[in-house]
mmCIF file of C-alpha atoms in Angstrom:
data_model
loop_
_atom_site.group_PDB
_atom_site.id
_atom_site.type_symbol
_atom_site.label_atom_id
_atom_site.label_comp_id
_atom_site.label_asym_id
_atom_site.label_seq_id
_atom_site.Cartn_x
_atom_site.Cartn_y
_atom_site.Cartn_z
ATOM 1 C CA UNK A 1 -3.782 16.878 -4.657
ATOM 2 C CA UNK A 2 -1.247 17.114 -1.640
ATOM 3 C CA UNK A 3 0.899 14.571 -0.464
ATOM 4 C CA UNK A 4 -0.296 12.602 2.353
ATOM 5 C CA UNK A 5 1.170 13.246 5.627
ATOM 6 C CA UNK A 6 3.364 10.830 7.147
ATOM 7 C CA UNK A 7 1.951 8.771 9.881
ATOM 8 C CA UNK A 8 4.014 8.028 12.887
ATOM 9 C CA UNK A 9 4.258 4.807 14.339
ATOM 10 C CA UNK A 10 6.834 3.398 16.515
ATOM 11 C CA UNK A 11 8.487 0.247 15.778
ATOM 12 C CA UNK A 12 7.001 0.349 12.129
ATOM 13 C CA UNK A 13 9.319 0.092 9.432
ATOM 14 C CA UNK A 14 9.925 2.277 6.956
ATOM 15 C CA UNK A 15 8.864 1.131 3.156
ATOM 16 C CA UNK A 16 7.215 -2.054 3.920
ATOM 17 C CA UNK A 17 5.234 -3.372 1.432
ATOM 18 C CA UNK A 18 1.608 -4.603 2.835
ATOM 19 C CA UNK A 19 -0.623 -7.053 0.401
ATOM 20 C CA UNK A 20 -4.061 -8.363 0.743
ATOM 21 C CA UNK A 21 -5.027 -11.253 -1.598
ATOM 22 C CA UNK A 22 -9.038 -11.957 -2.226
ATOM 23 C CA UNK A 23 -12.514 -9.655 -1.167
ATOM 24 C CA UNK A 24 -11.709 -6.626 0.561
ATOM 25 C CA UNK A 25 -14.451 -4.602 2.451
ATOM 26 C CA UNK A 26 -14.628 -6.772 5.322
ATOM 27 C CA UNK A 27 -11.177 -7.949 5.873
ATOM 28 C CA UNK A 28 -10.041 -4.799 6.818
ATOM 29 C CA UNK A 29 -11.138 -5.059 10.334
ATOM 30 C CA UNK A 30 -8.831 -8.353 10.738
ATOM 31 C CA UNK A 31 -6.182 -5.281 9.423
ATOM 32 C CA UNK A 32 -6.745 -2.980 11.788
ATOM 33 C CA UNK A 33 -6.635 -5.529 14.493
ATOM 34 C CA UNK A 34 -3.871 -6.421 13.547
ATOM 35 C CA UNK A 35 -2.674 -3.251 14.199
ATOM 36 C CA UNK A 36 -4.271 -1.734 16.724
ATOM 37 C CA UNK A 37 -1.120 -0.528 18.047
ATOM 38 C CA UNK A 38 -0.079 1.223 15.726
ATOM 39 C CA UNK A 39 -3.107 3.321 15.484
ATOM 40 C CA UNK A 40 -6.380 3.035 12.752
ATOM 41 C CA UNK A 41 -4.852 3.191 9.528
ATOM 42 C CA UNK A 42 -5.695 5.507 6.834
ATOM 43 C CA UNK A 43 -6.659 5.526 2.733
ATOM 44 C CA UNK A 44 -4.881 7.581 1.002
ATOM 45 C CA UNK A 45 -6.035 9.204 -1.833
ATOM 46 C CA UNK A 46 -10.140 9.378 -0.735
ATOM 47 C CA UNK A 47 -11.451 7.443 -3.156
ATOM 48 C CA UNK A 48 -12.842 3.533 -1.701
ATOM 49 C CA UNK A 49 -11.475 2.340 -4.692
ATOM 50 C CA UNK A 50 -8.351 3.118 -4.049
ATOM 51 C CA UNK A 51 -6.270 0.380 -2.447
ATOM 52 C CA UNK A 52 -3.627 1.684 -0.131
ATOM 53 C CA UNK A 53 -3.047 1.941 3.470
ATOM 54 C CA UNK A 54 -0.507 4.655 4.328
ATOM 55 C CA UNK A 55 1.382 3.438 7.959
ATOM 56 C CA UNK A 56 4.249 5.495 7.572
ATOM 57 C CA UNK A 57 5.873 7.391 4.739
ATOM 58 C CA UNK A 58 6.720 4.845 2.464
ATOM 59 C CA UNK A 59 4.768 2.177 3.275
ATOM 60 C CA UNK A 60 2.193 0.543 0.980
ATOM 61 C CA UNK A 61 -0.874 -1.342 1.484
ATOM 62 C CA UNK A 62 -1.745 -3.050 -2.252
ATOM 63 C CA UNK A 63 -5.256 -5.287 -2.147
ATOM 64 C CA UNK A 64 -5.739 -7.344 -5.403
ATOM 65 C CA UNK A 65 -8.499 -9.143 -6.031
ATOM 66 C CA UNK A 66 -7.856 -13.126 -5.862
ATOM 67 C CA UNK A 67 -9.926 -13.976 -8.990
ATOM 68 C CA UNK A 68 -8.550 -13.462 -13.077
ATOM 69 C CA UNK A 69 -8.547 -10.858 -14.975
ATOM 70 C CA UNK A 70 -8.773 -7.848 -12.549
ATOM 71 C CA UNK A 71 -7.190 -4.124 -13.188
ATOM 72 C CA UNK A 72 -5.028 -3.117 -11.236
ATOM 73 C CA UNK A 73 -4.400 0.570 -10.987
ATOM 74 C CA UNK A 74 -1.004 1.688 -10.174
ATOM 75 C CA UNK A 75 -0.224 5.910 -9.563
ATOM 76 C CA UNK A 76 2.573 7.892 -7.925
ATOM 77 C CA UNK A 77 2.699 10.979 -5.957
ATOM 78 C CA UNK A 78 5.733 12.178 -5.315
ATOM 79 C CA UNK A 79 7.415 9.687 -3.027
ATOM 80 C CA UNK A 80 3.618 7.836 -2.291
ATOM 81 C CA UNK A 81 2.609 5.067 -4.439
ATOM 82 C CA UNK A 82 -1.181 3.618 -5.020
ATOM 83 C CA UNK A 83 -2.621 1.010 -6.381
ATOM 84 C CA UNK A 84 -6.056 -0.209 -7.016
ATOM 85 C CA UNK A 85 -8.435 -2.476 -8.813
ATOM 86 C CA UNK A 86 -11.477 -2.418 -11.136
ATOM 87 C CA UNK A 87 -13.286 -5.783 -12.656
ATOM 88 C CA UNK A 88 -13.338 -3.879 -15.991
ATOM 89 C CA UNK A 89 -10.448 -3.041 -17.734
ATOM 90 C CA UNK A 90 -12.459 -0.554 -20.026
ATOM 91 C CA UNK A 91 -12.164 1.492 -17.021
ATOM 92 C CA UNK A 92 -8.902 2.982 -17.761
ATOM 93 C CA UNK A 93 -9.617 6.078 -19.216
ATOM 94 C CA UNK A 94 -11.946 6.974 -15.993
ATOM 95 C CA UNK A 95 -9.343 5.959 -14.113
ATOM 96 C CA UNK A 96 -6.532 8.345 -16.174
ATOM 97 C CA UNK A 97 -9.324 10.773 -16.429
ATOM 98 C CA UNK A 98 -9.525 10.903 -12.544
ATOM 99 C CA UNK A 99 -6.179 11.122 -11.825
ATOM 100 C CA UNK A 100 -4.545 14.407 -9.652
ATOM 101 C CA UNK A 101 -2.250 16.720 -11.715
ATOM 102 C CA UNK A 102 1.152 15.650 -11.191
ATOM 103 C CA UNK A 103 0.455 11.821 -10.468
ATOM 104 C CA UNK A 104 1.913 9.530 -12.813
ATOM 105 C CA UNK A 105 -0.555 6.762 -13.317
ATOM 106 C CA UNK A 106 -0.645 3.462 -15.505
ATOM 107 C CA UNK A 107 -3.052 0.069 -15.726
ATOM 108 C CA UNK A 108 -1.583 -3.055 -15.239
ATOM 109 C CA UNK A 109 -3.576 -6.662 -14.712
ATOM 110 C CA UNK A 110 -2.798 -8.491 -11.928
ATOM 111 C CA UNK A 111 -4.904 -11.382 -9.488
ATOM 112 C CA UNK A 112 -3.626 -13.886 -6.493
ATOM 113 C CA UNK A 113 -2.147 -16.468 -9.187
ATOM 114 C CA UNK A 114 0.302 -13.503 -11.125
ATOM 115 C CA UNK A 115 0.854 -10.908 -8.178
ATOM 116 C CA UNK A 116 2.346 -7.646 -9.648
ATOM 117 C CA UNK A 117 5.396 -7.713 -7.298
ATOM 118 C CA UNK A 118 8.640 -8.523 -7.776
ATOM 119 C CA UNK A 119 10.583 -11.843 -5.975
ATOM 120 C CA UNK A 120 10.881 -11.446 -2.463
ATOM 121 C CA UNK A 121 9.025 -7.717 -2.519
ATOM 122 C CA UNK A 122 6.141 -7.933 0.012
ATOM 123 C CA UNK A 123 7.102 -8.006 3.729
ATOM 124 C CA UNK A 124 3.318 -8.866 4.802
ATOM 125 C CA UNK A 125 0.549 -10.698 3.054
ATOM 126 C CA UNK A 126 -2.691 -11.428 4.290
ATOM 127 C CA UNK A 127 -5.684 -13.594 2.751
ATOM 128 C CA UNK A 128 -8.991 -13.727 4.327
ATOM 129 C CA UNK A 129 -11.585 -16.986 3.690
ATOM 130 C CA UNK A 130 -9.820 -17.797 0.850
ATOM 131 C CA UNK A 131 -8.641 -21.337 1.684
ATOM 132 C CA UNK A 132 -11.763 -22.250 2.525
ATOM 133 C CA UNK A 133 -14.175 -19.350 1.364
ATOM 134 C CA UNK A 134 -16.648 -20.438 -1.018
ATOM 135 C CA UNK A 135 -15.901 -23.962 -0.606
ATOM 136 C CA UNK A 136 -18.837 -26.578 0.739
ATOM 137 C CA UNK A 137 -18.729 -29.746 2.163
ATOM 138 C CA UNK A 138 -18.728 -32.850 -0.391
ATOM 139 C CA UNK A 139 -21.937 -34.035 0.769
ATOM 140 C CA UNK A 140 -23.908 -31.095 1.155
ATOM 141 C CA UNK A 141 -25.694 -29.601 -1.950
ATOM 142 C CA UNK A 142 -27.269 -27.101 -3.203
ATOM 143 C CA UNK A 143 -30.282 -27.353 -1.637
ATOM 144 C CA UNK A 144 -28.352 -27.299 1.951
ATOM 145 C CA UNK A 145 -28.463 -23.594 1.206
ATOM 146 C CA UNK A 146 -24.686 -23.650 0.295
ATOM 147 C CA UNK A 147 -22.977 -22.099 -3.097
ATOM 148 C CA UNK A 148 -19.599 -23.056 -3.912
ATOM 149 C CA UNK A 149 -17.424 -25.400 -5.186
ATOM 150 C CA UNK A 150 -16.960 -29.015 -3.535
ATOM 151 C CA UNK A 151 -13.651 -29.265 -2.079
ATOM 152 C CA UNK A 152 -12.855 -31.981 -4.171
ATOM 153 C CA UNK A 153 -13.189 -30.123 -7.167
ATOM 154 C CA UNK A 154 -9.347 -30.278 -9.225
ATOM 155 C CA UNK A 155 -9.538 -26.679 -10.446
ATOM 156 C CA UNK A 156 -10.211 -25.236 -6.827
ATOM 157 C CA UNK A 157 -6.988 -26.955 -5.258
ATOM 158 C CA UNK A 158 -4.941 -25.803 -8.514
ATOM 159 C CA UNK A 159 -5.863 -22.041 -8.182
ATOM 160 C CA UNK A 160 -4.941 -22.566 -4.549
ATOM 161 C CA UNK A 161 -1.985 -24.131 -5.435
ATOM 162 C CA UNK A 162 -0.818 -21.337 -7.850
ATOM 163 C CA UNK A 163 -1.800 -18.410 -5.419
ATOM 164 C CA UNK A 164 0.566 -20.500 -2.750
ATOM 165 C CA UNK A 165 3.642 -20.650 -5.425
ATOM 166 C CA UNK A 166 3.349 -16.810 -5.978
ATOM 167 C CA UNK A 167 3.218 -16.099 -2.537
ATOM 168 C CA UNK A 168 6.133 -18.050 -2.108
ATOM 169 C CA UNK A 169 7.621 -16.222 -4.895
ATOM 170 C CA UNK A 170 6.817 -12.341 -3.271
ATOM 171 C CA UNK A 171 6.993 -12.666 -0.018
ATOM 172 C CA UNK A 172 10.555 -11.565 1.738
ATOM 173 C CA UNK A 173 12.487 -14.396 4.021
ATOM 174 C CA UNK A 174 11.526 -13.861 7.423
ATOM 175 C CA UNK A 175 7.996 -12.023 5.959
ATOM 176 C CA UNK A 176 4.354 -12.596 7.095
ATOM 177 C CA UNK A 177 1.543 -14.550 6.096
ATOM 178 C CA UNK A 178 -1.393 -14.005 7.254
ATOM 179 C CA UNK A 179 -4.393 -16.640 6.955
ATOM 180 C CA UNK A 180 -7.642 -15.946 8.575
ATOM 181 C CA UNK A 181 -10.479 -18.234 7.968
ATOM 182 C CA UNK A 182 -14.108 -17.783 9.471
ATOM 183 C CA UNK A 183 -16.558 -20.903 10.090
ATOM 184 C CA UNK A 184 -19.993 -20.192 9.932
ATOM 185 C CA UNK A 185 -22.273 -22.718 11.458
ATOM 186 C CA UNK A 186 -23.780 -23.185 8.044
ATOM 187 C CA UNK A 187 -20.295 -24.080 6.177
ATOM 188 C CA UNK A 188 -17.627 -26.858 6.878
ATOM 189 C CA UNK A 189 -15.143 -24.685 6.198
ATOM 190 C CA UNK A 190 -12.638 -25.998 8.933
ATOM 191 C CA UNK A 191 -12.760 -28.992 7.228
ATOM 192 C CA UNK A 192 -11.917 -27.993 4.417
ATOM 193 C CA UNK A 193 -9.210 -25.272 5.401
ATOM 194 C CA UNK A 194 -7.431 -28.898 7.014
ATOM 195 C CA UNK A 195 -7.524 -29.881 4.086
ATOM 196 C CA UNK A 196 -5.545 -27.168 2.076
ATOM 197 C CA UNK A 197 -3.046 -26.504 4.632
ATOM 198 C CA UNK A 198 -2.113 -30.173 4.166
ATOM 199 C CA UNK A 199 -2.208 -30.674 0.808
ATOM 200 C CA UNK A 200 -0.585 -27.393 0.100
ATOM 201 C CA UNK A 201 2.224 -28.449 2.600
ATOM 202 C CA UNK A 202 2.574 -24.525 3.557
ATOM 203 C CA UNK A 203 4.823 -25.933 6.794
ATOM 204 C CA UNK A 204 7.182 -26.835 5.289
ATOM 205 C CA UNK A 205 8.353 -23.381 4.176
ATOM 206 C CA UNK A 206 6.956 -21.605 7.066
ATOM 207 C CA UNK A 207 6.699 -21.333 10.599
ATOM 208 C CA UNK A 208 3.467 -21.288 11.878
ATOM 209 C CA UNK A 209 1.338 -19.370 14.864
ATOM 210 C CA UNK A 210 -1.868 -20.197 15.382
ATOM 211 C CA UNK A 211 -5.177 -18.433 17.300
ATOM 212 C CA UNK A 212 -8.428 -20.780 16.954
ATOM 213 C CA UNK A 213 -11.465 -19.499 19.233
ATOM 214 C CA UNK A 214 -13.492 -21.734 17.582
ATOM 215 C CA UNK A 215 -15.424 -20.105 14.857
ATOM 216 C CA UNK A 216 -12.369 -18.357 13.562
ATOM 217 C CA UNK A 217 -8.376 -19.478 12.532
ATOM 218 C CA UNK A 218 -5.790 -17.244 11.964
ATOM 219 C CA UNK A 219 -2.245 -18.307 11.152
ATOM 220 C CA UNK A 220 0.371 -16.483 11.578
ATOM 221 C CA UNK A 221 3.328 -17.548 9.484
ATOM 222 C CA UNK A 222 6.681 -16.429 9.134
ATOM 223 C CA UNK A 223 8.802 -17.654 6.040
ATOM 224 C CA UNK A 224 11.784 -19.158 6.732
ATOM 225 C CA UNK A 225 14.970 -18.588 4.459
ATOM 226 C CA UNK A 226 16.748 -20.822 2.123
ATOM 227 C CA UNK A 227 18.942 -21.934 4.677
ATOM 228 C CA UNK A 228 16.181 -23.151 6.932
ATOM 229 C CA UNK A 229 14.690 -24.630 4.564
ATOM 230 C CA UNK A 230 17.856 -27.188 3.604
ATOM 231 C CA UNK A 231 18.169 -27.977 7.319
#
């Protein structure tokens, strides 16, 4: 397997680290909005499986899934890293078994609550419908056509709370956040996206951008540094 070829993109910085937390497939669109001028970015490796986004040489794009108890595969080639994730951890020797000559490779669990990454590693992060996803209204039920938890449910605002703290915990000062939420007719989802962004109290450690055109949110927000924060 050869080395990927560097992509070029002006004002991109060299060895950024690029996460997205929760389902994949169709978030990557809000990605390559994102950055649309920088060009449409690129898997490396070939396999949809296979969870990074080269932007330029060194740079990383890492998805893990939001929920417990995912793999996470993590391989090296040469000076390019990947990493990617399976729902079964039995999957490790098709995963070794798969792997280039010359690519170191090795298994490691990770999800949204215990990110892989060291403190203050990831410059970007992005989560898509995750604040909200799969969350209905209080007094709709099931037979409103709706699946999901009720917002008021104590274990949904914990796991939200947890995946919060470790974003807190990876994400570089001056770093980006990324929320986009989505708000289908048949969901109250803004509701209860209001909801989490106050009881989570993320503005208070970041600075916050918003776009709303009225069926979707995204938040742009910047984390402020320790001295910010004391002020």
């Amino acid at each position: 397997m050869e080395a990927a070829e560097p992509i070029e993109h002006e004002g991109v910085k060299p060895q950024r680290m690029i996460v997205e937390i929760g389902p994949g497939e169709r978030d990557r669109a809000l990605i390559n909005r994102l950055f649309s001028d920088q060009g449409t970015l690129k898997y490396f490796g070939g396999d949809n499986k296979e969870a990074l986004f080269e932007l330029q040489s060194g740079d990383m794009f890492v998805e893990v899934d939001l929920l417990p108890s995912q793999s996470v595969d993590v391989f090296r080639h040469g000076d390019h890293k990947a990493m990617d994730y399976s729902h079964l951890p039995y999957l490790k020797k098709s995963f070794e078994a798969r792997l280039p000559d010359g690519v170191q490779g090795e298994l490691v669990h990770a999800d949204g609550t215990h990110l892989p990454f060291d403190r203050e590693a990831v410059d970007i992060i992005f989560i898509a419908n995750v604040l909200s996803g799969h969350i209905k209204d209080d007094t709709q039920t099931l037979e409103d056509g709706v699946i999901g938890f009720t917002a008021s449910e104590k274990e949904v605002q914990v796991e939200k709370q947890r995946l919060i703290a470790e974003i807190k915990r990876v994400l570089r000062p001056g770093g980006m956040f990324i929320v986009e939420e989505e708000f289908p007719p048949y969901r109250s989802g803004r509701a209860a996206l209001n909801r989490a962004l106050e009881e989570l109290q993320i503005d208070q450690d970041f600075e916050v951008e918003t776009t709303d055109d009225g069926y979707r949110l995204i938040l742009k927000l910047t984390k402020r540094n320790e001295s910010s924060l004391s002020n």
